Structure formats: structure tokens, C-alpha cells
PDB file of C-alpha atoms in Angstrom:
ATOM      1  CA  UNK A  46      27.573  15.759  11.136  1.00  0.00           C
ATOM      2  CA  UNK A  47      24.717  16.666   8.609  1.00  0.00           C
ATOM      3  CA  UNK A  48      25.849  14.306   5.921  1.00  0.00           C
ATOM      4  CA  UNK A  49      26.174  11.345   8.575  1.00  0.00           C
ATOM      5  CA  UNK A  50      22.665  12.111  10.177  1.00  0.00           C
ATOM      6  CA  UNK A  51      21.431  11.995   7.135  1.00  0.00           C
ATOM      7  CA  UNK A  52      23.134   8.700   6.096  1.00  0.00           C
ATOM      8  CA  UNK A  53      21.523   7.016   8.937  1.00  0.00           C
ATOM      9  CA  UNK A  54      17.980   8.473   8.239  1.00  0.00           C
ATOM     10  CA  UNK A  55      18.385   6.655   4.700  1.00  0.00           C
ATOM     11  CA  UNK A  56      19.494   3.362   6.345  1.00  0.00           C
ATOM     12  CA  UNK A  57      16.557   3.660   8.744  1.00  0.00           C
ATOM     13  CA  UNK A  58      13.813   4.288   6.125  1.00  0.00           C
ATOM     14  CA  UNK A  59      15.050   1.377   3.659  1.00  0.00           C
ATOM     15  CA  UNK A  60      15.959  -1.205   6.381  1.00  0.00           C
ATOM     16  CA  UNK A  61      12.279  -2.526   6.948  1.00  0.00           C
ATOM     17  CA  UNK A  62      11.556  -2.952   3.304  1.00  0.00           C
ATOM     18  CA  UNK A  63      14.779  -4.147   2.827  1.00  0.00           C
ATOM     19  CA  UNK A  64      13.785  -6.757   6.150  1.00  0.00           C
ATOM     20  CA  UNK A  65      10.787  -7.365   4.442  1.00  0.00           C
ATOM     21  CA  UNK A  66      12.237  -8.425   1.303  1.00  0.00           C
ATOM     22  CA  UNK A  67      14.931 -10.687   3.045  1.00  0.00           C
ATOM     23  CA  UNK A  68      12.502 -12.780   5.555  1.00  0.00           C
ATOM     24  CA  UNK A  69      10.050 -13.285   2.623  1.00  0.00           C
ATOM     25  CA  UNK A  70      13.074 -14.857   0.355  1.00  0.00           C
ATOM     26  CA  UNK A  71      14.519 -16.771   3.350  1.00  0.00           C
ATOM     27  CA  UNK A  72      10.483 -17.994   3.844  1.00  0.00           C
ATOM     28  CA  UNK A  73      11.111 -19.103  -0.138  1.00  0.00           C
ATOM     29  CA  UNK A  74      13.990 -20.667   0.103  1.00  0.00           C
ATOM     30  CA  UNK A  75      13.159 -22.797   3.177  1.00  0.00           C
ATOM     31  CA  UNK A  76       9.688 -23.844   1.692  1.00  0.00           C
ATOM     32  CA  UNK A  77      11.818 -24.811  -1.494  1.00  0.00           C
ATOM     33  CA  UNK A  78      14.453 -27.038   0.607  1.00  0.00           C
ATOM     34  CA  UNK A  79      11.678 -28.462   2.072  1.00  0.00           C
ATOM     35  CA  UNK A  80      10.194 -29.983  -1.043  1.00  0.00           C
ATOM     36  CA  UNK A  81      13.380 -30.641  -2.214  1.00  0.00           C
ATOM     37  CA  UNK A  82      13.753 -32.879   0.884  1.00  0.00           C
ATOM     38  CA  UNK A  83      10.215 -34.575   0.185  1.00  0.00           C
ATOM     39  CA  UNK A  84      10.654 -34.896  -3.447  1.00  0.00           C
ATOM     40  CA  UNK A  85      13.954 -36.121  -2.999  1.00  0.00           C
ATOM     41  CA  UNK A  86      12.448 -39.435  -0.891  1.00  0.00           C
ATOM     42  CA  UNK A  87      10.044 -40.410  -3.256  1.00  0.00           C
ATOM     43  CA  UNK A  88      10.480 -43.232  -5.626  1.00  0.00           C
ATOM     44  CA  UNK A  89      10.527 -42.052  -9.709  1.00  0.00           C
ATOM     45  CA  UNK A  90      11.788 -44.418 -12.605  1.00  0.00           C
ATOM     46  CA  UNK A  91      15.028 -42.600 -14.549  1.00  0.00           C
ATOM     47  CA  UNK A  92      11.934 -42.490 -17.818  1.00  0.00           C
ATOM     48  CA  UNK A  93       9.438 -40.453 -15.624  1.00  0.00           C
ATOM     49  CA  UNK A  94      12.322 -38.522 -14.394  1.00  0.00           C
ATOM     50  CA  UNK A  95      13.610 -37.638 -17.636  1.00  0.00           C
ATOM     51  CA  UNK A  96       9.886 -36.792 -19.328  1.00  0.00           C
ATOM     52  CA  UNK A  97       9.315 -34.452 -16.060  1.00  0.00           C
ATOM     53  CA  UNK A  98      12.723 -32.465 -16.664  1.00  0.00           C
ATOM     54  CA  UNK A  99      11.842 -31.960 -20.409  1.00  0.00           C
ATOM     55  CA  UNK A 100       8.468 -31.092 -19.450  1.00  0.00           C
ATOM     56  CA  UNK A 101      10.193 -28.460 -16.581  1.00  0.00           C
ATOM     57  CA  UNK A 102      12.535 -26.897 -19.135  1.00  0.00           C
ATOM     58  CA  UNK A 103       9.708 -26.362 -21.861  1.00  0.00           C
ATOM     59  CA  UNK A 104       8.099 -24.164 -19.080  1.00  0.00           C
ATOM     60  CA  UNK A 105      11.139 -22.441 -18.415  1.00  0.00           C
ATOM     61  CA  UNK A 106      12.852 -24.166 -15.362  1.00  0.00           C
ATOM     62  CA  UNK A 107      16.158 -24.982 -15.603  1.00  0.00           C
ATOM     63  CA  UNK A 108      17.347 -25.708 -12.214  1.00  0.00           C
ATOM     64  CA  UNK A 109      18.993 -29.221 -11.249  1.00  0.00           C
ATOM     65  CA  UNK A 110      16.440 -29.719  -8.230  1.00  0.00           C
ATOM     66  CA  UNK A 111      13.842 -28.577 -10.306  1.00  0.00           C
ATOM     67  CA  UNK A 112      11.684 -32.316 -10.778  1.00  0.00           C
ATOM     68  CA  UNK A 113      12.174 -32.665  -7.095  1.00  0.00           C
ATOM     69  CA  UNK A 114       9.902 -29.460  -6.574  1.00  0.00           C
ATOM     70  CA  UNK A 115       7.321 -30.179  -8.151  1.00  0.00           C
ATOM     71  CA  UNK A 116       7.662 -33.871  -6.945  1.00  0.00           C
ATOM     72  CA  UNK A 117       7.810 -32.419  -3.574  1.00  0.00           C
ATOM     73  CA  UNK A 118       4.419 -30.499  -4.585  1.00  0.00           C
ATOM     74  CA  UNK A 119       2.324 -33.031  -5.552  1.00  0.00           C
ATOM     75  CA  UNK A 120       2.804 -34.188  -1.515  1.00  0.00           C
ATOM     76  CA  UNK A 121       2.432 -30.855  -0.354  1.00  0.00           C
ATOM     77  CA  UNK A 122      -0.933 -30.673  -1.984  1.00  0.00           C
ATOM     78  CA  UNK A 123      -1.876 -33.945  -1.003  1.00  0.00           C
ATOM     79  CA  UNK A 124      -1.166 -33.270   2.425  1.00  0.00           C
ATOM     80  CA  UNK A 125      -2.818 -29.849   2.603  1.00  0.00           C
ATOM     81  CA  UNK A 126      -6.201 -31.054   1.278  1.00  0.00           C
ATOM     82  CA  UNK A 127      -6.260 -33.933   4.030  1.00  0.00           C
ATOM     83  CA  UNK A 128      -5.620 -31.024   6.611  1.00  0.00           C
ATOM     84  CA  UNK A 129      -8.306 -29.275   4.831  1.00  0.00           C
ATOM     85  CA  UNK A 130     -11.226 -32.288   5.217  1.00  0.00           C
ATOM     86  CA  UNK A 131      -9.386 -32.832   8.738  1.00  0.00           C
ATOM     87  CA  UNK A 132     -10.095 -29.696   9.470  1.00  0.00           C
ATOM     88  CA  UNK A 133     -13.438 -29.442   8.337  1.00  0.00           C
ATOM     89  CA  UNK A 134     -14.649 -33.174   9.599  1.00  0.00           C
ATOM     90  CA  UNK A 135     -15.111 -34.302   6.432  1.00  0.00           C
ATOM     91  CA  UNK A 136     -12.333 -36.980   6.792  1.00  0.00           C
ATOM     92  CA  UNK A 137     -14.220 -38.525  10.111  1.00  0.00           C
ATOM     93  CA  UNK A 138     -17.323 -38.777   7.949  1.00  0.00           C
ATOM     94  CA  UNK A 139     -15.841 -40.129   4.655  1.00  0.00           C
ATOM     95  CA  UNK A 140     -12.112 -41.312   5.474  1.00  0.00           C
ATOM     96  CA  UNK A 141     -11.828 -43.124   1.977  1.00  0.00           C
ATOM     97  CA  UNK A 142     -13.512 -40.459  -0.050  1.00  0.00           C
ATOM     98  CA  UNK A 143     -10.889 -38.295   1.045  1.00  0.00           C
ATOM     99  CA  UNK A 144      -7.669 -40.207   0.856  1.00  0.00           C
ATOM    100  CA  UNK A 145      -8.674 -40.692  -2.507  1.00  0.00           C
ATOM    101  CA  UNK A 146     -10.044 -36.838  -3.514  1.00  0.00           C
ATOM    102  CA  UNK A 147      -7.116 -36.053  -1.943  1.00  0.00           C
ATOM    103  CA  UNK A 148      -4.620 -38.299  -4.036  1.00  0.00           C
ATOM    104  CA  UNK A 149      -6.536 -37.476  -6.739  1.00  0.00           C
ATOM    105  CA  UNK A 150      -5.514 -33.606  -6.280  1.00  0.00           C
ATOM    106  CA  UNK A 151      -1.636 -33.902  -5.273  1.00  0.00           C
ATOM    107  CA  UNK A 152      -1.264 -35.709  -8.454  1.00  0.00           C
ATOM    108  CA  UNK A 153      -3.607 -33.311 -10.409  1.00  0.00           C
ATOM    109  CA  UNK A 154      -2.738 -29.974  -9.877  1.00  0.00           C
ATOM    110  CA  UNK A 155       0.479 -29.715  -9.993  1.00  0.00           C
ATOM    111  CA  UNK A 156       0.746 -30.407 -13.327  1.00  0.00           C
ATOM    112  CA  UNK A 157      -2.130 -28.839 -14.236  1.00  0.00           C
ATOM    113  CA  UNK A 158      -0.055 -25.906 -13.229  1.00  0.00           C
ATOM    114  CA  UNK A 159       2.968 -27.351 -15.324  1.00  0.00           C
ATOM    115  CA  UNK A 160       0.558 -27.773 -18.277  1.00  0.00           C
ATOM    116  CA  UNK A 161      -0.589 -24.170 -18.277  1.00  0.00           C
ATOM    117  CA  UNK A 162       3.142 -23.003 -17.529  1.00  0.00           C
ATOM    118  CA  UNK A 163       4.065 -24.971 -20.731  1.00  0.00           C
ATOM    119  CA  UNK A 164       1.315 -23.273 -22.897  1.00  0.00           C
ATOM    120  CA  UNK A 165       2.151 -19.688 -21.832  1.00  0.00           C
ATOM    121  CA  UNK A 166       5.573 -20.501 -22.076  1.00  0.00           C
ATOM    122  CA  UNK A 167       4.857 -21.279 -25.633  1.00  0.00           C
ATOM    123  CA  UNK A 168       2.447 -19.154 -26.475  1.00  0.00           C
ATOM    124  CA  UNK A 169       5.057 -16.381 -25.869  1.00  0.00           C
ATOM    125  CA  UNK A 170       7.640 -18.185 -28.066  1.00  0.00           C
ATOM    126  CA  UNK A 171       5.027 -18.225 -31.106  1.00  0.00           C
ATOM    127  CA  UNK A 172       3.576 -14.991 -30.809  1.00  0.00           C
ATOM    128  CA  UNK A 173       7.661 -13.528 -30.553  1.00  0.00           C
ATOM    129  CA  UNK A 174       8.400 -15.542 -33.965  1.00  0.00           C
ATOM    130  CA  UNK A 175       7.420 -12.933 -36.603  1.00  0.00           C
ATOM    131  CA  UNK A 176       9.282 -10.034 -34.878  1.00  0.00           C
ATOM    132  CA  UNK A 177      12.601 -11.919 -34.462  1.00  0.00           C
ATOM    133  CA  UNK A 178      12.830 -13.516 -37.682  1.00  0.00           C
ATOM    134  CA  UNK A 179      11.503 -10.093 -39.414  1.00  0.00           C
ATOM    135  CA  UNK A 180      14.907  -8.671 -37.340  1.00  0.00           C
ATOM    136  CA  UNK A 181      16.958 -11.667 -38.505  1.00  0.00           C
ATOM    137  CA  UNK A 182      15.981 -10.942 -41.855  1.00  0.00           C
ATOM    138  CA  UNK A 183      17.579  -7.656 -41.575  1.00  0.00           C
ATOM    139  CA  UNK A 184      20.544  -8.772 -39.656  1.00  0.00           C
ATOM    140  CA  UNK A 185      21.586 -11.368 -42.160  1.00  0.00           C
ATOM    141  CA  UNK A 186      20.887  -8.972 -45.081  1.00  0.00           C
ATOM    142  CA  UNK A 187      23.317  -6.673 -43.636  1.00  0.00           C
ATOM    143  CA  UNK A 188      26.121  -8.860 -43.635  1.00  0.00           C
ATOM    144  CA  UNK A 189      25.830 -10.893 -40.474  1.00  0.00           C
ATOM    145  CA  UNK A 190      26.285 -15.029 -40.084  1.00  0.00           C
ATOM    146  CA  UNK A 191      23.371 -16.693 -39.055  1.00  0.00           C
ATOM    147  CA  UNK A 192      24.832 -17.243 -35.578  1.00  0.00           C
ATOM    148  CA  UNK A 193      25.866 -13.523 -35.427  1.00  0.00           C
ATOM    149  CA  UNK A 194      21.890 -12.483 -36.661  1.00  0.00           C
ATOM    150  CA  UNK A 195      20.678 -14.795 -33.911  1.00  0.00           C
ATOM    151  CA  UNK A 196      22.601 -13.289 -31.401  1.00  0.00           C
ATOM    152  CA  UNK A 197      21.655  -9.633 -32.384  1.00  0.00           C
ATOM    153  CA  UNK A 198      18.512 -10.908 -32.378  1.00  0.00           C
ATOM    154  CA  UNK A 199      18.133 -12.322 -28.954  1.00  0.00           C
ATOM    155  CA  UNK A 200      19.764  -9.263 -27.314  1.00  0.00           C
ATOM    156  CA  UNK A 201      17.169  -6.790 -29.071  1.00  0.00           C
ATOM    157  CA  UNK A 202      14.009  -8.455 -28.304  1.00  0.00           C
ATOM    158  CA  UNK A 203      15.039  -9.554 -24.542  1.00  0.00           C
ATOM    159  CA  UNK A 204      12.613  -6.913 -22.965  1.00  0.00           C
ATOM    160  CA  UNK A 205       9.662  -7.226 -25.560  1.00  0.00           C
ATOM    161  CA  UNK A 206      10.129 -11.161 -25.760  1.00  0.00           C
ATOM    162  CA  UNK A 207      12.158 -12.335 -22.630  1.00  0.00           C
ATOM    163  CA  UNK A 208      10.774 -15.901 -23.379  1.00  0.00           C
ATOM    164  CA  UNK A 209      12.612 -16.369 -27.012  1.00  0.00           C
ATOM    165  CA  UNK A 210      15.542 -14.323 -26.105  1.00  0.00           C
ATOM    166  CA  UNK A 211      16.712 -16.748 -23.308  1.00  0.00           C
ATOM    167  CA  UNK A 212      16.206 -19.880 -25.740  1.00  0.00           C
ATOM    168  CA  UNK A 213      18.423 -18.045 -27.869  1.00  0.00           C
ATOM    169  CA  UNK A 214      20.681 -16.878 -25.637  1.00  0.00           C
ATOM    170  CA  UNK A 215      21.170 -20.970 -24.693  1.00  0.00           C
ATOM    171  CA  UNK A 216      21.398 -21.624 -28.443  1.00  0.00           C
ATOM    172  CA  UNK A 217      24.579 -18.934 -28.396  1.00  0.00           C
ATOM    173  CA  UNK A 218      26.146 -20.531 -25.193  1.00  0.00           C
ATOM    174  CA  UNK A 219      25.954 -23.982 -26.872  1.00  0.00           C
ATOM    175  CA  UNK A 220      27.799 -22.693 -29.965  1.00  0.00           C
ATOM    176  CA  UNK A 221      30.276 -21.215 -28.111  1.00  0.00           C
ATOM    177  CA  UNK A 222      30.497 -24.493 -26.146  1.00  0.00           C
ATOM    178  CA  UNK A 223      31.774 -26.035 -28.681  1.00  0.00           C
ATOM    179  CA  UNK A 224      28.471 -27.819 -29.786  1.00  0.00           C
ATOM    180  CA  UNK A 225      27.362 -27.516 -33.684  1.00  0.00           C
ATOM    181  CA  UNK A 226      25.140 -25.824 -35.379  1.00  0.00           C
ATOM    182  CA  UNK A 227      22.531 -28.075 -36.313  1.00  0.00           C
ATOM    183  CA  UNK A 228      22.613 -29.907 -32.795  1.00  0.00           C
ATOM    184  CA  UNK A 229      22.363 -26.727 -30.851  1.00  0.00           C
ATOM    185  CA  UNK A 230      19.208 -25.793 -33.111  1.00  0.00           C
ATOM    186  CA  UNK A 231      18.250 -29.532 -32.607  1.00  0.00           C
ATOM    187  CA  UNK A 232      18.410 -28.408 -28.617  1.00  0.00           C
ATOM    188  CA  UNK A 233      16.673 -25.246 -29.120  1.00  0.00           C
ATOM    189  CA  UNK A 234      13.758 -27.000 -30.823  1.00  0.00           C
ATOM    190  CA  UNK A 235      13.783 -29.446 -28.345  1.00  0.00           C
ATOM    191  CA  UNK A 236      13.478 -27.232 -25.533  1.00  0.00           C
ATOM    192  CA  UNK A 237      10.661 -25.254 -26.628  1.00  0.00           C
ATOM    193  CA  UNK A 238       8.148 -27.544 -28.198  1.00  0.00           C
ATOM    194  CA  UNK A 239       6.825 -24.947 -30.650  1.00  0.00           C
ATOM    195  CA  UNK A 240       5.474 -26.139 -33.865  1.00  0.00           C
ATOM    196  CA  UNK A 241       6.858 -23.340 -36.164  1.00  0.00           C
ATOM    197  CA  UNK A 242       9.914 -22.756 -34.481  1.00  0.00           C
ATOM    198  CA  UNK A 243      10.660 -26.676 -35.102  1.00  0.00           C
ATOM    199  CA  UNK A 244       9.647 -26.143 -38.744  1.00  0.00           C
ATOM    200  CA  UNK A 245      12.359 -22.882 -38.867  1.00  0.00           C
ATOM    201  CA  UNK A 246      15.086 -25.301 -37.226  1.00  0.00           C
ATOM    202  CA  UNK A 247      14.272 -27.764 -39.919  1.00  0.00           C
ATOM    203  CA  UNK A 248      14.608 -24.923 -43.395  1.00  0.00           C
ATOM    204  CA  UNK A 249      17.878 -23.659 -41.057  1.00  0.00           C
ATOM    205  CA  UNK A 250      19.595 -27.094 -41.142  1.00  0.00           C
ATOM    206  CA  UNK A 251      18.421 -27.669 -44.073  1.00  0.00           C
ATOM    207  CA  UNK A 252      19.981 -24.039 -45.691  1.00  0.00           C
ATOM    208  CA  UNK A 253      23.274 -24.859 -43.783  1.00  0.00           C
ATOM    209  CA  UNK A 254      23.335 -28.238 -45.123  1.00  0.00           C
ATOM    210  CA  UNK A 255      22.696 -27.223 -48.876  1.00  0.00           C
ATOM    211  CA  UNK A 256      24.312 -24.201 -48.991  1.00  0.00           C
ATOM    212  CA  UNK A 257      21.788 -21.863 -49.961  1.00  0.00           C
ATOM    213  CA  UNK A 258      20.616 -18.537 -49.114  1.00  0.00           C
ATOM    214  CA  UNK A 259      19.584 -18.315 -45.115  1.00  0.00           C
ATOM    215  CA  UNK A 260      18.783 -14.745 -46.269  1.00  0.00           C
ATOM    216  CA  UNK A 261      15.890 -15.654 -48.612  1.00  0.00           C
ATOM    217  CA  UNK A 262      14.761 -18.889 -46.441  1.00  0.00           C
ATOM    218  CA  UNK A 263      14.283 -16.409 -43.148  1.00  0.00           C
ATOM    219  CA  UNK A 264      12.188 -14.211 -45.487  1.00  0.00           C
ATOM    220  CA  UNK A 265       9.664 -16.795 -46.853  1.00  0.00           C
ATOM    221  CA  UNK A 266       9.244 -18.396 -43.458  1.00  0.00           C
ATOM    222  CA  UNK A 267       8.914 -15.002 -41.960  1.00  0.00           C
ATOM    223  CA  UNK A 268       6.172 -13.953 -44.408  1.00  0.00           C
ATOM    224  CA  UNK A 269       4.510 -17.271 -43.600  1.00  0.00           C
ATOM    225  CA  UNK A 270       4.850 -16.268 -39.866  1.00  0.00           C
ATOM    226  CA  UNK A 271       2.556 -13.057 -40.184  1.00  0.00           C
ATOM    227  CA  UNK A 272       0.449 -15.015 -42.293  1.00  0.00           C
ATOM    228  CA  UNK A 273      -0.009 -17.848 -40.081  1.00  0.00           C
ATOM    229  CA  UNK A 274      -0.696 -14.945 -37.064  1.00  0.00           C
ATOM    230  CA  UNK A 275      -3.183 -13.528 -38.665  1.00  0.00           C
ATOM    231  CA  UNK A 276      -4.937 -16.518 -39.719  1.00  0.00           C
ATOM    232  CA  UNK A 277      -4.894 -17.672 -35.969  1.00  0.00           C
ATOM    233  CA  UNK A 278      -6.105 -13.948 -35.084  1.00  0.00           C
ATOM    234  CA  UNK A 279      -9.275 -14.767 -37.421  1.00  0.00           C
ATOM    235  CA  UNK A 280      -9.747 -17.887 -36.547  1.00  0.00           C
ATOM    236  CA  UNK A 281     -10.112 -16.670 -32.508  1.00  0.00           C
ATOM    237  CA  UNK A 282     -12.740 -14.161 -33.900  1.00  0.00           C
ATOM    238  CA  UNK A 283     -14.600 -16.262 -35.634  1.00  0.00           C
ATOM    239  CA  UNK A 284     -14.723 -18.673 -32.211  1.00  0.00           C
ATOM    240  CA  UNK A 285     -15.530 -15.469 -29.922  1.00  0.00           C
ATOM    241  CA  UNK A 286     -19.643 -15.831 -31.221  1.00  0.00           C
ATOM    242  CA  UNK A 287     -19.563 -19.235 -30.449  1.00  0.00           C
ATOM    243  CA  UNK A 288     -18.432 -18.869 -26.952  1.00  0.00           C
ATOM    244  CA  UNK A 289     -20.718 -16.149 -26.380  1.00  0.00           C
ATOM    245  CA  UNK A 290     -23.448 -17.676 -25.963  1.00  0.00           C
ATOM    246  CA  UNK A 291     -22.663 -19.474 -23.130  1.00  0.00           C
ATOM    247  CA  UNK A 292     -22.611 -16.532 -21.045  1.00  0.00           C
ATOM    248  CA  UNK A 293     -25.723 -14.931 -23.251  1.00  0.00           C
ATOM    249  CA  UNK A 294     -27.523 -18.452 -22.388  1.00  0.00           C
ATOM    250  CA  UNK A 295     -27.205 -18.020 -18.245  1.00  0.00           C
ATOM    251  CA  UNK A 296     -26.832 -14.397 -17.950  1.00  0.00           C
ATOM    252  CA  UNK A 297     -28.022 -11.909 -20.267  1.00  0.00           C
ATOM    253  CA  UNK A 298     -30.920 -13.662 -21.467  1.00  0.00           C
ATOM    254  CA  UNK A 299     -32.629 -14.313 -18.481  1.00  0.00           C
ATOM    255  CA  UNK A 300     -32.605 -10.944 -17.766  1.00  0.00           C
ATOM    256  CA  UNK A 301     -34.227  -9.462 -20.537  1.00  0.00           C
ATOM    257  CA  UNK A 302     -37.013 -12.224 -20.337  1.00  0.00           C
ATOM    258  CA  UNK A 303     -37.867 -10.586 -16.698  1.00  0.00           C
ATOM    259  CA  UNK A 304     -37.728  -7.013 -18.496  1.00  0.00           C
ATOM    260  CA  UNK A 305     -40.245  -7.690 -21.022  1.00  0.00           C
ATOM    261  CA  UNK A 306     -42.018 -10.655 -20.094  1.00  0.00           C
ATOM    262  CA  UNK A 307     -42.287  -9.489 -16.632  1.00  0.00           C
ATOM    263  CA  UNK A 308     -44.810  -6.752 -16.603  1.00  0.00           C
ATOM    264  CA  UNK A 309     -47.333  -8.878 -19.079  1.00  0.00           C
ATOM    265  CA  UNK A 310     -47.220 -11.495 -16.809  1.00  0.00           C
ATOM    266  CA  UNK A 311     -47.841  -9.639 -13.526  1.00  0.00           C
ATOM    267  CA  UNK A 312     -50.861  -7.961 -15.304  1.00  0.00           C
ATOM    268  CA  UNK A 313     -52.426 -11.191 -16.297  1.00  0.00           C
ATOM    269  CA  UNK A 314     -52.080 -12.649 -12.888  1.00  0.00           C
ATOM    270  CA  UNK A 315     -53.422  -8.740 -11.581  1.00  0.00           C
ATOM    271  CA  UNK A 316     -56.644  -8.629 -14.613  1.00  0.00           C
ATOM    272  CA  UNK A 317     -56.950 -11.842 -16.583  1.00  0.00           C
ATOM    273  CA  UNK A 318     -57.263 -14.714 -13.909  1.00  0.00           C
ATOM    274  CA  UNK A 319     -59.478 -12.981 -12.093  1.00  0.00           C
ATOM    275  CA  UNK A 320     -61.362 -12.049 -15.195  1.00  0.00           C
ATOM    276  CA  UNK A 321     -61.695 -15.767 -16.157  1.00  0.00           C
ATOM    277  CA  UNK A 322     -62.179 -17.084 -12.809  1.00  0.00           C
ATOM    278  CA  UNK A 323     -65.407 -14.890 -12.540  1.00  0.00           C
ATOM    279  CA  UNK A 324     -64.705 -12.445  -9.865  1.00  0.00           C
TER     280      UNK A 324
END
């Protein structure tokens, strides 16, 4: 009878997070059918269609319906800033101004977003480089095949470097697929858009095609990975001064003009111009 109580007291504390949780993924997933729906009635070339899904997998969506969500949020914004000047009376006031400036954002910031989701995307792929290849290096060296190293390689960085070890974990599945080597790197470097990752695809193919050591190639390209990071670690210290003084310009400056000009110019208002003035 204990036991049981006690069973029940458990359900009973987890059930409203557990509530919580649910209604806020059914909320989700019926916001996501619903741009689905939108995006799905809205005319779009097979081209634009086609640039939009590489541009979707680059920042890490993969799902089929994935073009129609974000074509289903450029209307959702559109429509929510006309509700906004609606609201506000704006639109009564200026009804073209804001069925343009509200155009003008449904087609902007969305993929503004998908731009910035596409940098950090790759950002995380670059910055992962050096590690993985330093841990290919040692996995090949050991006595793995390149597709074997890559594996390893993907499954040890997958907490530190989620980003990479998914794009790998793809490459595997495409090898396993059936699908060569050199077209499944192709893929890979496709998928990412990363500029060094492209160049390692190219020395890979190019190793597999020649027949030399993939040992030695990953270790030259890896020591031209750290060298690169650091060089891009200088070169973002060496801008840091620059975009100081921005900030300096507007909000530390003024301040210490008020500190020491300040007093010197309250006592010449206080002693001088009356001084001059003859009083």
C-alpha cells in the first residue's frame, strides 16, 4: 500500500511538467502545419525551390517540408507586421507605406535568420576542423581506412562538435548506401559550404585517386588547419581596436570630457564672465 501511494505521488508531481511539455510541442507542431499549409499555396519556380533547400540543409535542416516553413514564414511575418501598424493606426495613416514596409520585412527577415543560421552553422564546422582531422590523423596512423577514421571520428567529437559529427555521420550512411567515395565527399562538401573542408574533400579525392598516403595528406592539411586558426585568431585581434572606437566615440569619451572639462567650465561661467562683463 506504501509502494503504490507512493507510485501515485510520483505520477502526480511529474504530470504537470510532463503537461507542460506536451501542450507546448502540440502548440509547435500546429504552428508548423500551419505554415506548412501557407507555404504550401504559394507559387515558387523548381530553381528557387532547389537554391532554398540547399540553402536549408547548409543550416542544418533536413526535413522534406522544410522550404515550405520558411516559405510559410515570410507570410507569417508579413502578416504580423500589418497587424502590428493595424494595431497601432499606422496603416489608416499611411496604407501604402505599410503594405510595402511590411513586404519589405516578410521577405527580409526570414532569411536574414537563414543567413545567420548558415554562418553559425559553419562557423561550427570550421572551428571543429583541426580537432577532427588531428583525431583522423591518429586513426588512420593506427591502421584504420579512411572511411573507418571518419567514422571514429564523427562518433568521438559528437558532443564537443555536434555540427561536423552529423555531416559525417551522413557521409557514413551514404557509403553504406551504396554511394562512392568521392561522390559522398562531393555531398559532404556540398552540404556544408565550408571553404577548408571543400579544400580537404579535394586532397581526399585526390589521395584516393593517386594512391598515395591519406596518412601524410591529413597531417599537412591538419597542420595548415591550426595555422590557418590562429591566423584568423590574430587577425580578429588586430580588428578588436578598430571596432573600439565606435563605442569609445559615443560612450566613454563623452564622459570623461564632462569629468574634466566640466568643473573648468562651470568656474568660468561662476568667475570669468562676470569678471569680464564688469560686475
Amino acid at each position: 500500500g506504501i509502494s503504490k501511494k507512493r507510485l501515485n505521488l510520483d505520477r502526480r508531481l511529474n504530470q504537470p511538467g510532463e503537461q507542460a511539455g506536451s501542450t507546448i510541442e502540440g502548440v509547435t507542431k500546429q504552428v508548423e502545419r500551419a505554415l506548412v499549409s501557407i507555404g504550401e499555396k504559394l507559387p515558387r519556380s523548381p530553381a528557387e525551390m532547389t537554391r532554398q533547400e540547399r540553402k536549408m540543409v547548409q543550416a542544418g535542416y533536413r526535413r522534406k517540408d522544410a522550404v515550405l516553413l520558411l516559405n510559410g514564414a515570410h507570410v507569417a511575418v508579413l502578416t504580423l507586421t500589418l497587424l502590428i501598424f493595424l494595431a497601432s493606426g499606422f496603416f489608416y495613416r499611411q496604407p501604402v507605406i505599410s503594405i510595402v514596409f511590411s513586404i519589405f520585412i516578410g521577405a527580409v527577415i526570414p532569411d536574414l535568420w537563414l543567413r545567420r543560421a548558415i554562418i553559425r552553422r559553419q562557423e561550427a564546422i570550421q572551428f571543429a576542423l583541426p580537432d577532427a582531422m588531428d583525431l583522423a590523423v591518429i586513426a588512420v596512423e593506427a591502421g584504420l581506412g579512411l572511411d573507418q577514421a571518419l567514422m571514429r571520428v564523427g562518433d568521438e567529437i559528437i558532443t564537443a562538435h555536434p555540427a561536423l559529427a552529423d555531416e559525417l555521420r551522413l557521409r557514413n550512411l551514404e557509403v553504406n548506401m551504396g554511394r562512392s567515395r568521392s561522390d559522398a565527399l562531393r555531398n559532404l562538401a556540398e552540404r556544408t559550404g565550408v571553404e577548408d573542408l571543400k579544400a580537404l574533400i579535394a586532397i581526399l579525392i585526390q589521395t584516393d585517386k593517386f594512391g598515395t598516403s591519406v596518412g601524410q595528406a591529413l597531417r599537412t592539411f591538419s597542420d595548415s588547419l591550426r595555422v590557418k586558426r590562429r591566423q584568423r585568431a590574430e587577425e580578429q585581434a588586430a580588428k578588436l581596436a578598430i571596432k573600439m572606437v565606435v563605442p569609445m566615440v559615443l560612450f566613454i569619451f563623452p564622459g570623461v570630457f564632462i569629468v574634466i572639462v566640466g568643473p573648468a567650465f562651470i568656474a568660468i561661467i561662476r568667475d570669468l564672465l562676470p569678471t569680464l562683463s564688469g560686475n
